[in-house]
Amino acid sequence: MRLIIVGAPGSGKGTLAKRIAADRNIPHIATGDMLREAIMVGTPVGLRAKAFVESGGLVPDDVMIGIVEERLARGDASAGWILDGFPRTLPQARALEGLLERLGQRLHAVVLLECPDSVILERVAGRRSCPACGAPYHVLHRRPARDGVCDVDGAALVRREDDSEERVLRRLLKYREETAAVVPFYEGKGLVRRVDASGSAEDVYRAAGAALSGI
Ligand code: AMP
């Protein structure tokens, strides 16, 4: 299965993508995670992306297209993948289309996670994650057994630098200004499956499963 997940920050893209990727045994390719890792390690891509990511802006298209091109060409992506956080602009969507043509791969669906801003702001405010394994938590809705500590590996949970209210508002604006334009692009190809993402992670997983049945 080759799938794109589109949605505003905090709509639950990562949580859903991880589950579908595990079910289908395909890689979860999250460009935000890849950038955070590159920034932490200090690679040339990381150095170029750092200021954009931390301020809640978008990293330039040429950088992003290069990252995804390199990632999709790896062997583990030949049988399928889930893209989470890419494409985020129309030029990225067009570049991906050309790339998939060159690779001889067909995109099966684009899941659009729909969620009101009020729910997004509340979710992002409480969002925490494990810096070691990436497991997602929430201070109200998905609490670890011990406050502030990852259930999987005991690492101290962290809040993303770009999850402050001011930066989330900026990221929401970017979503409306740029990313929303990819929806009509894929709608024109009959690929979009809309999923109500305002409920619990379990509800969203179930709704996405129904939307993707037969794929
Ligand atoms: P995410 O984890 O998907 O919310 O991404 C975190 C941040 O990484 C975004 O706010 C952007 O700064 C950057 N980013 C991730 N994916 C892309 C992309 N496809 N295009 C531009 N910037 C991106």
GROMACS .gro file of C-alpha atoms and ligand atoms in nm:
model
  238
    1MET     CA    1   0.000   0.000   0.000
    2ARG     CA    2   0.120   0.351  -0.083
    3LEU     CA    3  -0.053   0.614   0.122
    4ILE     CA    4  -0.024   0.984   0.206
    5ILE     CA    5  -0.167   1.123   0.528
    6VAL     CA    6  -0.259   1.491   0.518
    7GLY     CA    7  -0.388   1.695   0.810
    8ALA     CA    8  -0.322   2.003   1.019
    9PRO     CA    9  -0.058   1.988   1.294
   10GLY     CA   10  -0.208   1.791   1.583
   11SER     CA   11  -0.469   1.615   1.368
   12GLY     CA   12  -0.309   1.281   1.458
   13LYS     CA   13  -0.113   1.200   1.142
   14GLY     CA   14   0.181   1.039   1.321
   15THR     CA   15  -0.029   0.830   1.560
   16LEU     CA   16  -0.244   0.692   1.279
   17ALA     CA   17   0.046   0.643   1.036
   18LYS     CA   18   0.244   0.440   1.292
   19ARG     CA   19  -0.046   0.198   1.342
   20ILE     CA   20  -0.121   0.149   0.974
   21ALA     CA   21   0.250   0.104   0.898
   22ALA     CA   22   0.276  -0.165   1.166
   23ASP     CA   23  -0.042  -0.341   1.044
   24ARG     CA   24   0.075  -0.347   0.684
   25ASN     CA   25   0.444  -0.395   0.758
   26ILE     CA   26   0.554  -0.095   0.550
   27PRO     CA   27   0.778   0.200   0.646
   28HIS     CA   28   0.627   0.510   0.809
   29ILE     CA   29   0.806   0.801   0.644
   30ALA     CA   30   0.753   1.111   0.857
   31THR     CA   31   0.939   1.410   0.718
   32GLY     CA   32   0.905   1.604   1.045
   33ASP     CA   33   1.072   1.317   1.237
   34MET     CA   34   1.346   1.296   0.973
   35LEU     CA   35   1.413   1.670   1.003
   36ARG     CA   36   1.420   1.665   1.384
   37GLU     CA   37   1.669   1.378   1.370
   38ALA     CA   38   1.885   1.562   1.111
   39ILE     CA   39   1.879   1.874   1.331
   40MET     CA   40   1.979   1.675   1.640
   41VAL     CA   41   2.267   1.505   1.460
   42GLY     CA   42   2.371   1.829   1.286
   43THR     CA   43   2.377   1.703   0.925
   44PRO     CA   44   2.391   1.961   0.639
   45VAL     CA   45   2.014   1.915   0.585
   46GLY     CA   46   1.959   1.962   0.958
   47LEU     CA   47   2.160   2.283   0.965
   48ARG     CA   48   1.962   2.419   0.671
   49ALA     CA   49   1.625   2.317   0.813
   50LYS     CA   50   1.672   2.414   1.179
   51ALA     CA   51   1.545   2.773   1.178
   52PHE     CA   52   1.242   2.688   0.963
   53VAL     CA   53   1.134   2.393   1.179
   54GLU     CA   54   1.184   2.567   1.512
   55SER     CA   55   0.992   2.877   1.408
   56GLY     CA   56   0.696   2.676   1.274
   57GLY     CA   57   0.767   2.769   0.911
   58LEU     CA   58   0.807   2.535   0.614
   59VAL     CA   59   1.144   2.401   0.501
   60PRO     CA   60   1.216   2.493   0.134
   61ASP     CA   61   1.071   2.256  -0.125
   62ASP     CA   62   1.405   2.160  -0.281
   63VAL     CA   63   1.537   2.031   0.053
   64MET     CA   64   1.219   1.834   0.121
   65ILE     CA   65   1.197   1.683  -0.226
   66GLY     CA   66   1.561   1.570  -0.199
   67ILE     CA   67   1.497   1.402   0.137
   68VAL     CA   68   1.189   1.215   0.013
   69GLU     CA   69   1.350   1.115  -0.315
   70GLU     CA   70   1.640   0.959  -0.131
   71ARG     CA   71   1.411   0.785   0.121
   72LEU     CA   72   1.168   0.635  -0.133
   73ALA     CA   73   1.456   0.492  -0.335
   74ARG     CA   74   1.564   0.272  -0.042
   75GLY     CA   75   1.489  -0.099  -0.063
   76ASP     CA   76   1.246  -0.114   0.230
   77ALA     CA   77   1.012   0.129   0.049
   78SER     CA   78   0.978  -0.080  -0.266
   79ALA     CA   79   0.671  -0.274  -0.146
   80GLY     CA   80   0.483   0.022   0.003
   81TRP     CA   81   0.502   0.321   0.239
   82ILE     CA   82   0.306   0.580   0.431
   83LEU     CA   83   0.409   0.941   0.387
   84ASP     CA   84   0.328   1.156   0.689
   85GLY     CA   85   0.391   1.530   0.653
   86PHE     CA   86   0.478   1.525   0.282
   87PRO     CA   87   0.371   1.672   0.043
   88ARG     CA   88   0.295   1.998   0.223
   89THR     CA   89   0.290   2.227  -0.082
   90LEU     CA   90   0.167   2.199  -0.440
   91PRO     CA   91   0.524   2.194  -0.584
   92GLN     CA   92   0.603   1.904  -0.347
   93ALA     CA   93   0.292   1.717  -0.467
   94ARG     CA   94   0.392   1.769  -0.829
   95ALA     CA   95   0.751   1.662  -0.764
   96LEU     CA   96   0.625   1.349  -0.588
   97GLU     CA   97   0.409   1.265  -0.886
   98GLY     CA   98   0.714   1.280  -1.116
   99LEU     CA   99   0.922   1.079  -0.873
  100LEU     CA  100   0.661   0.802  -0.846
  101GLU     CA  101   0.637   0.786  -1.223
  102ARG     CA  102   1.015   0.739  -1.244
  103LEU     CA  103   1.004   0.471  -0.974
  104GLY     CA  104   0.708   0.299  -1.143
  105GLN     CA  105   0.502   0.326  -0.823
  106ARG     CA  106   0.131   0.406  -0.796
  107LEU     CA  107  -0.020   0.605  -0.510
  108HIS     CA  108  -0.329   0.429  -0.371
  109ALA     CA  109  -0.493   0.690  -0.149
  110VAL     CA  110  -0.463   1.018   0.038
  111VAL     CA  111  -0.619   1.017   0.384
  112LEU     CA  112  -0.733   1.364   0.487
  113LEU     CA  113  -0.766   1.400   0.866
  114GLU     CA  114  -1.031   1.663   0.944
  115CYS     CA  115  -1.031   1.825   1.285
  116PRO     CA  116  -1.156   2.161   1.426
  117ASP     CA  117  -0.890   2.411   1.540
  118SER     CA  118  -1.019   2.405   1.901
  119VAL     CA  119  -0.943   2.031   1.928
  120ILE     CA  120  -0.603   2.079   1.763
  121LEU     CA  121  -0.495   2.351   2.006
  122GLU     CA  122  -0.596   2.144   2.308
  123ARG     CA  123  -0.419   1.835   2.173
  124VAL     CA  124  -0.096   2.010   2.085
  125ALA     CA  125  -0.079   2.191   2.419
  126GLY     CA  126  -0.065   1.857   2.602
  127ARG     CA  127   0.145   1.667   2.350
  128ARG     CA  128   0.466   1.504   2.473
  129SER     CA  129   0.691   1.241   2.320
  130CYS     CA  130   0.983   1.017   2.400
  131PRO     CA  131   1.308   1.156   2.257
  132ALA     CA  132   1.455   0.803   2.245
  133CYS     CA  133   1.184   0.590   2.076
  134GLY     CA  134   0.936   0.852   1.949
  135ALA     CA  135   0.637   0.708   2.140
  136PRO     CA  136   0.361   0.974   2.157
  137TYR     CA  137   0.190   1.080   2.483
  138HIS     CA  138  -0.060   1.342   2.602
  139VAL     CA  139  -0.080   1.489   2.953
  140LEU     CA  140  -0.458   1.420   2.967
  141HIS     CA  141  -0.550   1.168   2.698
  142ARG     CA  142  -0.253   0.934   2.681
  143ARG     CA  143  -0.068   0.942   3.008
  144PRO     CA  144   0.237   0.725   3.073
  145ALA     CA  145   0.230   0.499   3.379
  146ARG     CA  146   0.474   0.737   3.554
  147ASP     CA  147   0.431   1.112   3.490
  148GLY     CA  148   0.685   1.245   3.241
  149VAL     CA  149   0.854   0.907   3.179
  150CYS     CA  150   0.831   0.686   2.868
  151ASP     CA  151   0.661   0.348   2.931
  152VAL     CA  152   0.880   0.180   2.669
  153ASP     CA  153   1.231   0.284   2.769
  154GLY     CA  154   1.213   0.508   3.076
  155ALA     CA  155   1.342   0.822   2.899
  156ALA     CA  156   1.219   1.163   3.021
  157LEU     CA  157   0.939   1.286   2.792
  158VAL     CA  158   0.985   1.612   2.603
  159ARG     CA  159   0.767   1.877   2.445
  160ARG     CA  160   0.844   1.976   2.087
  161GLU     CA  161   1.005   2.316   2.047
  162ASP     CA  162   0.745   2.410   1.783
  163ASP     CA  163   0.442   2.307   1.995
  164SER     CA  164   0.413   2.640   2.180
  165GLU     CA  165   0.077   2.808   2.116
  166GLU     CA  166   0.231   3.086   1.908
  167ARG     CA  167   0.415   2.841   1.680
  168VAL     CA  168   0.118   2.610   1.648
  169LEU     CA  169  -0.090   2.905   1.529
  170ARG     CA  170   0.182   2.976   1.272
  171ARG     CA  171   0.186   2.611   1.163
  172LEU     CA  172  -0.195   2.613   1.131
  173LEU     CA  173  -0.172   2.923   0.915
  174LYS     CA  174   0.090   2.755   0.694
  175TYR     CA  175  -0.137   2.453   0.668
  176ARG     CA  176  -0.428   2.667   0.546
  177GLU     CA  177  -0.211   2.882   0.316
  178GLU     CA  178  -0.003   2.608   0.154
  179THR     CA  179  -0.085   2.251   0.247
  180ALA     CA  180  -0.461   2.272   0.197
  181ALA     CA  181  -0.387   2.326  -0.175
  182VAL     CA  182  -0.271   1.966  -0.213
  183VAL     CA  183  -0.623   1.840  -0.130
  184PRO     CA  184  -0.791   1.959  -0.455
  185PHE     CA  185  -0.482   1.833  -0.644
  186TYR     CA  186  -0.546   1.479  -0.518
  187GLU     CA  187  -0.925   1.517  -0.527
  188GLY     CA  188  -0.891   1.571  -0.902
  189LYS     CA  189  -0.730   1.227  -0.918
  190GLY     CA  190  -1.005   1.066  -0.709
  191LEU     CA  191  -0.762   0.965  -0.433
  192VAL     CA  192  -0.887   1.155  -0.126
  193ARG     CA  193  -1.052   0.971   0.165
  194ARG     CA  194  -1.182   1.208   0.432
  195VAL     CA  195  -1.163   1.088   0.791
  196ASP     CA  196  -1.312   1.259   1.099
  197ALA     CA  197  -1.008   1.308   1.324
  198SER     CA  198  -1.177   1.484   1.616
  199GLY     CA  199  -1.231   1.168   1.826
  200SER     CA  200  -0.993   0.942   2.017
  201ALA     CA  201  -0.691   0.776   1.849
  202GLU     CA  202  -0.892   0.451   1.848
  203ASP     CA  203  -1.193   0.616   1.677
  204VAL     CA  204  -0.967   0.770   1.412
  205TYR     CA  205  -0.792   0.438   1.352
  206ARG     CA  206  -1.129   0.265   1.304
  207ALA     CA  207  -1.262   0.537   1.072
  208ALA     CA  208  -0.943   0.527   0.865
  209GLY     CA  209  -0.965   0.146   0.843
  210ALA     CA  210  -1.318   0.178   0.703
  211ALA     CA  211  -1.212   0.452   0.460
  212LEU     CA  212  -0.927   0.234   0.333
  213SER     CA  213  -1.112  -0.094   0.309
  214GLY     CA  214  -1.039  -0.264  -0.019
  215ILE     CA  215  -0.695  -0.106  -0.059
  216AMP     P1  216   0.562   1.762   1.160
  216AMP     O1  217   0.633   1.674   1.256
  216AMP     O2  218   0.507   1.688   1.040
  216AMP     O3  219   0.457   1.850   1.224
  216AMP     O4  220   0.673   1.861   1.097
  216AMP     C1  221   0.743   1.950   1.181
  216AMP     C2  222   0.804   2.062   1.100
  216AMP     O5  223   0.896   2.009   1.003
  216AMP     C3  224   0.707   2.145   1.018
  216AMP     O6  225   0.643   2.246   1.094
  216AMP     C4  226   0.800   2.203   0.910
  216AMP     O7  227   0.880   2.306   0.964
  216AMP     C5  228   0.893   2.085   0.883
  216AMP     N1  229   0.843   1.999   0.774
  216AMP     C6  230   0.807   1.868   0.783
  216AMP     N2  231   0.767   1.819   0.665
  216AMP     C7  232   0.776   1.923   0.578
  216AMP     C8  233   0.747   1.939   0.439
  216AMP     N3  234   0.697   1.839   0.366
  216AMP     N4  235   0.769   2.062   0.384
  216AMP     C9  236   0.819   2.164   0.454
  216AMP     N5  237   0.847   2.157   0.586
  216AMP    C10  238   0.826   2.038   0.648
   0.00000   0.00000   0.00000
